[in-house]
Amino acid sequence: MTNNEPMVWAEGVMKSFGSLQVLKGIDLVVDRGQVVCLIGPSGSGKSTFLRCINNLETIDGGWLSVDGELVGYNREGDCLIELREKEAAARRAHIGMVFQHFNLFAHKTALKNVMEGPVAVRRMKKDAARDLAMDLLDRVGLKDKADVFPNRLSGGQQQRVAIARALAMEPKLILFDEPTSALDPELVGEVLQVMRDLAKGGMTMVVVTHEMAFAREVADTVVFMDGGVVVEQGSPKEVLSAPKMARTQDFLQSVG
Amino acid sequence: MTTVNKEAPRHPSPGAGKRSERESLKIVRRTSYGRLAADTALALFVFGLIWMSATNPNFQWDVVFKYLTSAIILKGLWTTIELTVISMVLGTIIGVFLALMMLSEDRWLRSFVAAYKWLFRGTPLLVQLIFWFNISALYPEIDVGLPGGETLFTLSGNAITPFMAALLGLALHESAYMAEIIRGGILAVGQGQSEAATAIGMRRLQVYWRITLPQALRVIVPATGNQVILMLKTTSLVSVIALPELLYSAQTIYARTFEVIPLLIVASIWYLTICSLLSVGQYFLEHKLGRGFRSTN
């Protein structure tokens, strides 16, 4: 079933932690096959917004849908009814997520990490899941590390396994939360290369990142956030090379 | 480099001689005379102890060996093992529920567990055991049903056998400690693990069962192993309610024969044997659970 709605559609999304309002009305549209990079200073709410998209954080106000389905809620008339846990989990399964600190399952080998979603959530047969996982590990260049536990992998390798784990769910959309921030400088390239390939393959991606060169090269849209709002968005050229807003200019100058 | 040292200096210096000689010099370690003296003293002391116990006829080693595998002792030993296993299993199951309640966002559930722990950790186990044994004085009959509603069925307080009283006491007391151990284990698993599992679409129970719990076990198992060993010895307390476990069985014999020391040794030998077996089992279990967390897998 294809529909014409954007992959991610956010209008006036709000989120507070206690009395601290982190998101103050985010508007953002991500079209199918697009790569959107979220940039901004720490504390600007970009990671929180990303976590809202797959309902790891529930929103307090506004509208947020992925592929035409509301995130975390069902609409009944004028009300948004919180989803049952089962439905919430089912919707999440179609949205991949890659974390800053990889979060590979520490008690499972690389192969088992990738198999976990297909087996536990998609109810695939073990053999089929193993074949799928091997293919994906091959795709991220780690076929030979299939039986290695995460603590024996480098950061870059761990992150590539994490990407394979997300791909194993055949997601419509992958969210990247600062995927290279925890890596040693010489390992950043291998992860970005995998992400570049994904983008070329037509995957819809929302990437929180500090890698300006990557954003310039791969992103269709760059979104600059600060203080819980979107300050400026547009093509990489517009936002990164010729920012209109003073806050964007300041930030880009400080990042260098 | 060798050319530099071709001429030996007049006074021997650390760098004297040819390179090949310098490389093959023998290293001499110093002997620690203090340690040697301490070891000797210790050896003498231990030897003295063994000698004393072996030659003192009051130990009555022949009596020890006579009773070590007697039917009454073995039956007591079996009861001790039963008590240990069942009360640990029950205590752990109740402990899991208590731990999940402690981690709940509902503060009434958390308060209940706080009160539970306060009660069962704050009173001596010995008191609890005697209390359960005498529960019929408090409730001659126990009606099971909703408060104020219809009675579903009735238990007679007298139906509480010493074995049940012992199990109740040991299991409830243990559950308060196990709850704390299990909660600690669950908290030791980083939040990123459950987040990653949630993000691939697992449901909350799946996350617990497939991701959190297996990793929590790595922390829970060693502590639980200690609890099992502790429990094995703690079961000897139930001798006060005349339940013939290992210690009480030994007591019934020496009450008759007055061979107190040999029979206490018999009981001790069995306690030590089971403890040793448990320790070995614990080692292998920990080794298996540690996969993915050691520097060599």
Coordinates of C-alpha atoms in Angstrom, one line a residue:
Chain A
M1 CA 0.0 0.0 0.0
T2 CA 1.6 3.2 -1.1
N3 CA 0.2 6.6 -0.1
N4 CA 1.2 10.1 -1.0
E5 CA 1.8 11.2 2.5
P6 CA 5.3 12.1 3.4
M7 CA 7.4 9.5 5.2
V8 CA 7.7 11.7 8.3
W9 CA 5.3 14.5 8.9
A10 CA 5.7 16.6 12.0
E11 CA 3.6 19.6 12.9
G12 CA 4.0 21.6 16.1
V13 CA 5.6 18.6 17.9
M14 CA 6.1 19.4 21.6
K15 CA 7.9 17.5 24.3
S16 CA 8.7 18.3 27.9
F17 CA 10.7 16.5 30.6
G18 CA 9.0 17.7 33.8
S19 CA 9.0 21.4 33.7
L20 CA 11.7 21.6 31.0
Q21 CA 10.3 22.0 27.5
V22 CA 12.7 20.4 25.1
L23 CA 10.6 20.6 21.9
K24 CA 8.6 23.8 21.3
G25 CA 6.7 23.0 18.2
I26 CA 8.7 21.2 15.5
D27 CA 7.6 21.3 11.9
L28 CA 9.3 19.0 9.5
V29 CA 8.5 17.0 6.4
V30 CA 10.7 14.1 5.2
D31 CA 9.7 12.7 1.8
R32 CA 10.3 9.2 0.7
G33 CA 13.8 8.4 -0.3
Q34 CA 15.1 11.6 1.2
V35 CA 18.1 12.1 3.5
V36 CA 17.5 14.7 6.1
C37 CA 20.4 15.8 8.4
L38 CA 19.5 17.5 11.7
I39 CA 22.3 19.7 13.0
G40 CA 22.5 22.1 15.9
P41 CA 24.2 22.6 19.3
S42 CA 23.8 20.1 22.1
G43 CA 20.6 20.6 24.0
S44 CA 18.8 21.9 20.9
G45 CA 16.4 18.9 21.0
K46 CA 17.5 17.2 17.8
S47 CA 18.1 13.8 19.5
T48 CA 14.9 14.1 21.5
F49 CA 13.0 14.8 18.3
L50 CA 14.6 11.8 16.6
R51 CA 13.6 9.6 19.5
C52 CA 10.0 10.9 19.2
I53 CA 9.8 9.7 15.6
N54 CA 10.0 6.1 16.7
N55 CA 8.1 6.7 20.0
L56 CA 11.0 6.0 22.3
E57 CA 9.8 9.3 23.8
T58 CA 6.1 10.1 23.5
I59 CA 5.1 13.5 22.3
D60 CA 3.0 15.8 24.5
G61 CA 1.5 17.9 21.7
G62 CA 1.3 18.4 18.0
W63 CA 1.0 15.9 15.1
L64 CA 3.6 13.3 14.2
S65 CA 3.1 10.6 11.6
V66 CA 5.4 8.1 9.9
D67 CA 4.2 6.7 6.5
G68 CA 0.7 7.9 7.1
E69 CA 0.4 6.3 10.6
L70 CA 0.4 8.4 13.8
V71 CA 3.3 7.8 16.1
G72 CA 2.2 6.5 19.5
Y73 CA -1.5 7.4 19.2
N74 CA -4.7 6.6 17.3
R75 CA -7.0 9.4 16.3
E76 CA -10.6 9.1 17.4
G77 CA -12.5 12.2 16.5
D78 CA -10.8 15.1 18.2
C79 CA -8.8 12.9 20.5
L80 CA -5.5 11.2 20.2
I81 CA -5.7 7.9 22.2
E82 CA -2.4 6.4 23.4
L83 CA -1.6 3.1 21.6
R84 CA -1.6 -0.2 23.3
E85 CA 1.9 -1.5 24.0
K86 CA 1.5 -4.2 21.3
E87 CA 0.4 -1.7 18.6
A88 CA 3.2 0.7 19.5
A89 CA 5.8 -2.1 19.2
A90 CA 4.4 -3.2 15.8
R91 CA 4.7 0.4 14.4
R92 CA 8.2 0.8 15.8
A93 CA 9.3 -2.4 14.0
H94 CA 9.2 -0.6 10.6
I95 CA 11.5 2.2 11.8
G96 CA 15.1 1.4 12.2
M97 CA 17.3 3.2 14.7
V98 CA 21.0 3.5 15.1
F99 CA 22.4 4.8 18.3
Q100 CA 25.4 6.9 19.2
H101 CA 26.7 4.2 21.5
F102 CA 25.8 1.3 19.1
N103 CA 23.9 -0.6 21.9
L104 CA 24.6 -4.0 20.4
F105 CA 23.2 -6.8 22.6
A106 CA 26.3 -7.6 24.6
H107 CA 25.5 -11.2 25.2
K108 CA 25.0 -12.1 21.5
T109 CA 27.4 -12.4 18.6
A110 CA 27.3 -10.0 15.7
L111 CA 25.3 -12.6 13.7
K112 CA 22.8 -13.1 16.6
N113 CA 22.4 -9.4 17.0
V114 CA 21.3 -9.1 13.4
M115 CA 19.1 -12.2 13.7
E116 CA 17.3 -11.0 16.8
G117 CA 14.8 -8.7 15.2
P118 CA 13.8 -11.1 12.4
V119 CA 13.5 -14.0 14.8
A120 CA 11.8 -12.3 17.8
V121 CA 9.7 -9.7 16.0
R122 CA 9.2 -10.8 12.4
R123 CA 8.9 -14.5 13.5
M124 CA 11.2 -15.7 10.7
K125 CA 12.5 -19.2 10.8
K126 CA 16.0 -19.4 12.3
D127 CA 17.7 -20.6 9.0
A128 CA 16.1 -17.9 6.9
A129 CA 17.0 -15.3 9.5
R130 CA 20.6 -16.5 9.6
D131 CA 20.8 -16.3 5.8
L132 CA 19.4 -12.8 5.9
A133 CA 21.7 -11.7 8.6
M134 CA 24.8 -13.1 6.8
D135 CA 23.8 -11.2 3.7
L136 CA 23.5 -8.0 5.7
L137 CA 26.8 -8.5 7.5
D138 CA 28.3 -9.0 4.1
R139 CA 26.8 -5.8 2.9
V140 CA 28.4 -3.8 5.7
G141 CA 31.7 -5.7 5.1
L142 CA 31.7 -7.8 8.3
K143 CA 30.8 -11.3 7.1
D144 CA 34.0 -12.6 8.7
K145 CA 33.0 -11.2 12.1
A146 CA 29.7 -13.0 12.3
D147 CA 30.6 -15.1 15.4
V148 CA 32.4 -12.4 17.3
F149 CA 30.9 -10.8 20.4
P150 CA 30.5 -7.0 20.3
N151 CA 33.2 -6.4 23.0
R152 CA 35.8 -7.8 20.5
L153 CA 34.8 -5.4 17.7
S154 CA 36.0 -1.9 17.1
G155 CA 33.6 1.0 17.4
G156 CA 33.3 1.3 13.7
Q157 CA 32.6 -2.4 13.3
Q158 CA 30.0 -2.3 16.1
Q159 CA 28.2 0.6 14.4
R160 CA 28.2 -1.3 11.1
V161 CA 26.7 -4.3 12.8
A162 CA 24.1 -2.0 14.4
I163 CA 23.2 -0.7 10.9
A164 CA 22.8 -4.3 9.7
R165 CA 20.6 -5.0 12.7
A166 CA 18.4 -2.1 11.8
L167 CA 18.3 -3.2 8.1
A168 CA 17.2 -6.7 9.1
M169 CA 13.8 -5.3 10.0
E170 CA 13.4 -4.1 6.4
P171 CA 12.6 -0.6 7.7
K172 CA 10.8 2.1 5.7
L173 CA 13.0 4.7 7.5
I174 CA 16.2 4.7 9.5
L175 CA 17.0 7.1 12.2
F176 CA 20.6 7.8 13.1
D177 CA 21.4 9.4 16.4
E178 CA 24.9 10.8 16.1
P179 CA 26.2 7.6 14.6
T180 CA 29.8 8.6 14.5
S181 CA 30.2 10.8 17.6
A182 CA 31.5 8.0 19.8
L183 CA 34.0 6.7 17.2
D184 CA 37.7 7.3 17.0
P185 CA 38.4 9.7 14.1
E186 CA 40.0 7.0 11.8
L187 CA 36.8 4.8 12.2
V188 CA 34.3 7.4 11.2
G189 CA 34.9 6.9 7.4
E190 CA 33.8 3.3 7.3
V191 CA 30.5 4.0 9.0
L192 CA 29.8 7.1 6.8
Q193 CA 30.5 4.9 3.7
V194 CA 27.9 2.4 4.7
M195 CA 25.4 5.3 5.3
R196 CA 26.3 6.8 1.9
D197 CA 25.6 3.5 0.2
L198 CA 22.2 3.3 2.0
A199 CA 21.3 6.8 0.8
K200 CA 22.2 5.9 -2.7
G201 CA 20.0 2.8 -2.5
G202 CA 17.0 5.1 -1.8
M203 CA 16.6 4.6 1.9
T204 CA 14.8 7.3 3.7
M205 CA 17.1 8.6 6.5
V206 CA 17.0 11.1 9.3
V207 CA 20.4 11.7 10.6
V208 CA 21.4 13.7 13.7
T209 CA 25.1 14.5 13.0
H210 CA 28.0 16.8 13.5
E211 CA 29.6 15.6 10.3
M212 CA 29.1 18.7 8.1
A213 CA 31.0 17.3 5.2
F214 CA 28.7 14.3 5.2
A215 CA 25.6 16.5 5.4
R216 CA 26.8 18.6 2.5
E217 CA 27.5 15.6 0.4
V218 CA 24.6 13.2 1.1
A219 CA 21.7 15.2 2.6
D220 CA 18.8 16.4 0.5
T221 CA 17.7 18.7 3.3
V222 CA 19.6 20.1 6.2
V223 CA 17.7 21.2 9.3
F224 CA 19.3 23.5 11.8
M225 CA 17.6 23.2 15.3
D226 CA 18.3 25.4 18.3
G227 CA 16.4 25.8 21.6
G228 CA 13.7 23.3 20.7
V229 CA 12.6 24.8 17.4
V230 CA 13.7 24.5 13.8
V231 CA 15.6 27.7 13.0
E232 CA 16.3 27.1 9.4
Q233 CA 16.0 24.4 6.8
G234 CA 16.8 23.9 3.1
S235 CA 19.3 22.3 0.8
P236 CA 22.8 21.8 2.1
K237 CA 23.9 24.7 0.0
E238 CA 21.4 27.0 1.4
V239 CA 21.8 26.1 5.0
L240 CA 25.5 25.3 5.2
S241 CA 27.0 27.6 2.7
A242 CA 24.7 30.6 2.8
P243 CA 22.8 30.5 6.1
K244 CA 20.2 33.3 6.4
M245 CA 19.7 33.2 10.2
A246 CA 22.3 34.7 12.6
R247 CA 22.1 31.6 15.0
T248 CA 22.9 29.3 12.1
Q249 CA 25.8 31.4 11.1
D250 CA 27.2 31.5 14.7
F251 CA 26.8 27.7 15.0
L252 CA 28.5 26.9 11.7
Q253 CA 31.3 29.3 12.6
S254 CA 31.9 27.6 15.9
V255 CA 31.9 24.1 14.3
G256 CA 34.4 25.3 11.7
Chain B
M1 CA 77.4 -0.7 18.7
T2 CA 79.8 -3.4 19.6
T3 CA 82.7 -1.5 18.2
V4 CA 82.3 1.2 20.9
N5 CA 82.9 -1.4 23.7
K6 CA 85.7 -3.2 22.1
E7 CA 88.2 -2.0 24.7
A8 CA 87.0 -3.0 28.2
P9 CA 87.1 0.0 30.6
R10 CA 89.5 -0.1 33.5
H11 CA 86.6 -0.4 36.1
P12 CA 83.8 -2.8 35.4
S13 CA 80.7 -0.8 34.5
P14 CA 77.1 -2.0 33.9
G15 CA 77.8 -2.0 30.2
A16 CA 81.1 -3.9 30.2
G17 CA 81.8 -6.9 28.0
K18 CA 80.5 -7.9 24.6
R19 CA 76.8 -7.4 23.6
S20 CA 76.2 -11.2 23.4
E21 CA 77.5 -11.5 27.0
R22 CA 75.4 -8.7 28.3
E23 CA 72.3 -10.3 26.7
S24 CA 72.8 -13.7 28.3
L25 CA 73.4 -12.4 31.9
K26 CA 71.7 -14.5 34.5
I27 CA 69.0 -12.7 36.7
V28 CA 69.2 -13.5 40.4
R29 CA 66.1 -12.8 42.5
R30 CA 66.3 -12.0 46.2
T31 CA 64.9 -14.5 48.7
S32 CA 62.3 -13.1 51.1
Y33 CA 63.3 -14.5 54.4
G34 CA 60.3 -13.0 56.2
R35 CA 58.0 -14.9 53.9
L36 CA 60.0 -18.1 54.4
A37 CA 59.7 -17.7 58.2
A38 CA 55.9 -17.0 58.0
D39 CA 55.4 -20.1 55.7
T40 CA 57.3 -22.3 58.1
A41 CA 55.4 -21.1 61.1
L42 CA 52.1 -21.6 59.3
A43 CA 53.1 -25.1 58.2
L44 CA 54.0 -26.0 61.8
F45 CA 50.7 -24.6 63.1
V46 CA 48.6 -26.5 60.5
F47 CA 50.5 -29.7 61.0
G48 CA 50.0 -29.3 64.8
L49 CA 46.2 -28.9 64.3
I50 CA 46.0 -32.0 62.1
W51 CA 48.1 -34.0 64.5
M52 CA 46.0 -32.9 67.5
S53 CA 42.7 -33.8 65.8
A54 CA 44.0 -37.1 64.4
T55 CA 45.5 -38.3 67.7
N56 CA 42.9 -37.0 70.2
P57 CA 40.7 -40.0 70.9
N58 CA 37.9 -37.7 72.0
F59 CA 37.2 -36.9 68.4
Q60 CA 36.1 -40.6 68.0
W61 CA 36.8 -40.8 64.3
D62 CA 35.5 -44.4 64.3
V63 CA 32.1 -43.1 65.4
V64 CA 32.2 -40.4 62.8
F65 CA 32.7 -43.0 60.0
K66 CA 30.1 -45.2 61.5
Y67 CA 27.4 -42.5 61.3
L68 CA 28.6 -40.7 58.2
T69 CA 26.4 -42.8 55.9
S70 CA 23.9 -44.1 58.3
A71 CA 20.2 -44.1 57.2
I72 CA 19.1 -41.5 59.6
I73 CA 21.8 -39.0 58.7
L74 CA 21.3 -39.5 54.9
K75 CA 17.6 -39.0 55.4
G76 CA 18.3 -35.8 57.3
L77 CA 20.7 -34.7 54.5
W78 CA 18.0 -35.3 51.9
T79 CA 15.6 -33.1 53.9
T80 CA 18.2 -30.4 54.1
I81 CA 18.7 -30.5 50.3
E82 CA 15.0 -30.5 49.7
L83 CA 14.6 -27.5 52.0
T84 CA 17.4 -25.6 50.4
V85 CA 16.2 -26.2 46.8
I86 CA 12.5 -25.6 47.4
S87 CA 13.0 -22.5 49.5
M88 CA 15.5 -21.0 47.1
V89 CA 13.3 -21.7 44.1
L90 CA 10.2 -20.2 45.9
G91 CA 12.3 -17.3 47.3
T92 CA 13.7 -16.5 43.9
I93 CA 10.3 -16.6 42.2
I94 CA 8.8 -14.3 44.8
G95 CA 11.9 -12.2 44.6
V96 CA 11.5 -11.7 40.8
F97 CA 8.0 -10.4 41.4
L98 CA 9.2 -8.1 44.2
A99 CA 12.0 -6.8 42.0
L100 CA 9.7 -6.0 39.2
M101 CA 7.4 -4.2 41.6
M102 CA 10.4 -2.2 42.9
L103 CA 11.2 -1.2 39.4
S104 CA 7.6 -0.2 38.6
E105 CA 6.6 3.4 38.2
D106 CA 3.6 2.8 40.5
R107 CA 4.6 4.1 43.9
W108 CA 2.0 1.9 45.8
L109 CA 3.7 -1.2 44.4
R110 CA 7.1 0.2 45.5
S111 CA 5.8 1.0 48.9
F112 CA 4.4 -2.5 49.4
V113 CA 7.8 -4.0 48.7
A114 CA 9.5 -1.5 51.0
A115 CA 7.2 -2.7 53.8
Y116 CA 7.7 -6.3 52.9
K117 CA 11.5 -6.0 53.0
W118 CA 11.3 -4.0 56.3
L119 CA 9.3 -6.8 57.9
F120 CA 11.2 -9.8 56.7
R121 CA 14.7 -8.4 56.9
G122 CA 14.1 -6.6 60.2
T123 CA 13.1 -9.7 62.2
P124 CA 15.3 -12.7 62.9
L125 CA 14.7 -15.7 60.8
L126 CA 14.6 -17.8 63.9
V127 CA 11.7 -15.8 65.2
Q128 CA 9.9 -16.1 61.8
L129 CA 10.3 -19.9 61.8
I130 CA 8.8 -20.3 65.3
F131 CA 6.1 -17.8 64.3
W132 CA 5.0 -19.9 61.2
F133 CA 5.2 -23.1 63.3
N134 CA 2.7 -21.6 65.7
I135 CA 0.5 -19.9 63.2
S136 CA -2.5 -22.0 64.3
A137 CA -2.5 -20.1 67.6
L138 CA -3.1 -16.9 65.6
Y139 CA -5.4 -18.3 62.9
P140 CA -7.0 -21.6 63.8
E141 CA -8.6 -21.5 60.4
I142 CA -7.6 -19.6 57.3
D143 CA -10.5 -18.7 55.0
V144 CA -9.4 -18.0 51.5
G145 CA -11.6 -15.6 49.5
L146 CA -12.1 -11.9 49.0
P147 CA -12.0 -9.8 52.2
G148 CA -15.6 -9.6 53.5
G149 CA -16.9 -11.8 50.6
E150 CA -17.6 -15.4 50.1
T151 CA -15.1 -18.0 51.4
L152 CA -13.6 -20.1 48.6
F153 CA -12.0 -22.7 50.8
T154 CA -10.7 -23.1 54.3
L155 CA -7.3 -24.2 55.6
S156 CA -6.9 -25.5 59.0
G157 CA -4.0 -23.8 60.9
N158 CA -3.2 -27.2 62.3
A159 CA -2.6 -28.4 58.7
I160 CA 0.7 -26.5 58.8
T161 CA 3.4 -29.2 59.1
P162 CA 6.9 -28.4 60.4
F163 CA 8.1 -28.8 56.8
M164 CA 5.6 -26.2 55.5
A165 CA 6.4 -23.8 58.3
A166 CA 10.1 -24.2 57.5
L167 CA 9.5 -23.6 53.8
L168 CA 7.3 -20.5 54.5
G169 CA 9.9 -19.1 56.9
L170 CA 12.9 -19.7 54.7
A171 CA 11.3 -18.8 51.4
L172 CA 9.7 -15.5 52.5
H173 CA 12.8 -14.4 54.3
E174 CA 14.9 -15.3 51.3
S175 CA 12.6 -13.5 48.8
A176 CA 13.3 -10.2 50.5
Y177 CA 17.1 -10.6 49.8
M178 CA 16.6 -12.1 46.4
A179 CA 14.4 -9.2 45.4
E180 CA 17.3 -6.8 46.1
I181 CA 19.8 -9.0 44.2
I182 CA 17.6 -9.3 41.1
R183 CA 16.8 -5.6 41.1
G184 CA 20.5 -4.8 41.2
G185 CA 21.1 -7.2 38.3
I186 CA 18.4 -5.7 36.2
L187 CA 19.7 -2.2 36.9
A188 CA 23.2 -3.2 36.0
V189 CA 22.1 -3.8 32.4
G190 CA 22.5 -0.5 30.5
Q191 CA 19.4 1.3 29.4
G192 CA 20.7 1.3 25.9
Q193 CA 20.2 -2.4 25.7
S194 CA 16.5 -2.3 26.3
E195 CA 16.2 0.8 24.1
A196 CA 17.8 -0.9 21.2
A197 CA 15.5 -3.9 21.7
T198 CA 12.4 -1.7 21.9
A199 CA 13.5 0.1 18.8
I200 CA 13.5 -3.1 16.7
G201 CA 9.9 -3.6 17.8
M202 CA 10.2 -6.0 20.7
R203 CA 7.4 -5.9 23.3
R204 CA 8.2 -5.1 26.9
L205 CA 8.1 -8.8 28.0
Q206 CA 10.3 -9.8 25.1
V207 CA 12.8 -7.1 26.0
Y208 CA 13.0 -8.4 29.5
W209 CA 13.1 -12.1 28.6
R210 CA 15.5 -12.0 25.6
I211 CA 17.8 -9.0 26.4
T212 CA 17.7 -7.7 29.9
L213 CA 17.3 -10.9 32.0
P214 CA 20.1 -12.9 30.2
Q215 CA 22.5 -10.1 30.9
A216 CA 21.2 -9.4 34.4
L217 CA 21.9 -13.1 35.2
R218 CA 25.6 -12.4 34.9
V219 CA 25.3 -10.2 38.0
I220 CA 22.5 -12.1 39.7
V221 CA 24.0 -15.6 39.5
P222 CA 27.2 -15.1 41.6
A223 CA 25.2 -13.4 44.3
T224 CA 22.5 -16.1 44.2
G225 CA 25.2 -18.8 44.4
N226 CA 26.3 -17.3 47.7
Q227 CA 22.6 -17.2 48.8
V228 CA 22.2 -20.9 48.0
I229 CA 25.3 -21.7 50.1
L230 CA 24.1 -19.5 52.9
M231 CA 20.7 -21.2 52.7
L232 CA 22.2 -24.6 52.9
K233 CA 23.6 -23.7 56.3
T234 CA 20.7 -21.6 57.4
T235 CA 18.3 -24.6 57.1
S236 CA 20.0 -25.9 60.2
L237 CA 17.9 -23.3 62.1
V238 CA 14.8 -25.3 61.4
S239 CA 16.0 -27.9 63.9
V240 CA 14.3 -25.7 66.5
I241 CA 10.9 -26.7 65.2
A242 CA 11.8 -30.4 65.4
L243 CA 12.1 -30.9 61.6
P244 CA 14.6 -33.8 61.1
E245 CA 17.0 -32.1 58.7
L246 CA 20.7 -32.8 58.8
L247 CA 21.5 -31.1 62.1
Y248 CA 18.4 -32.3 63.9
S249 CA 19.0 -35.8 62.8
A250 CA 22.6 -35.6 64.3
Q251 CA 21.1 -34.2 67.4
T252 CA 18.6 -37.0 67.8
I253 CA 21.4 -39.5 67.7
Y254 CA 23.7 -37.8 70.2
A255 CA 20.8 -37.1 72.5
R256 CA 20.7 -40.9 72.8
T257 CA 24.5 -41.7 72.7
F258 CA 26.1 -38.5 74.0
E259 CA 28.6 -38.7 71.1
V260 CA 28.1 -35.0 70.5
I261 CA 31.4 -34.0 68.8
P262 CA 31.6 -36.9 66.3
L263 CA 28.1 -36.3 65.2
L264 CA 28.6 -32.6 64.8
I265 CA 31.6 -33.5 62.7
V266 CA 29.4 -35.9 60.6
A267 CA 27.0 -33.0 59.9
S268 CA 29.8 -30.6 59.2
I269 CA 31.4 -33.1 56.7
W270 CA 28.1 -33.2 54.8
Y271 CA 27.6 -29.4 54.8
L272 CA 31.2 -28.9 53.5
T273 CA 30.7 -31.5 50.8
I274 CA 27.5 -30.0 49.5
C275 CA 29.0 -26.5 49.7
S276 CA 32.0 -27.6 47.7
L277 CA 29.8 -29.2 45.0
L278 CA 27.7 -26.0 44.8
S279 CA 30.9 -23.9 44.4
V280 CA 32.0 -26.0 41.5
G281 CA 28.6 -25.7 39.8
Q282 CA 28.6 -22.0 40.3
Y283 CA 32.0 -21.6 38.7
F284 CA 30.8 -23.3 35.5
L285 CA 27.6 -21.4 35.4
E286 CA 29.3 -18.1 35.8
H287 CA 31.7 -19.0 33.0
K288 CA 28.9 -19.7 30.6
L289 CA 27.0 -16.5 31.5
G290 CA 30.2 -14.4 31.1
R291 CA 30.3 -14.8 27.3
G292 CA 30.5 -11.5 25.6
F293 CA 31.9 -9.7 28.7
R294 CA 35.4 -11.1 29.1
S295 CA 38.5 -10.0 27.2
T296 CA 38.6 -13.5 25.7
N297 CA 35.4 -15.1 24.8

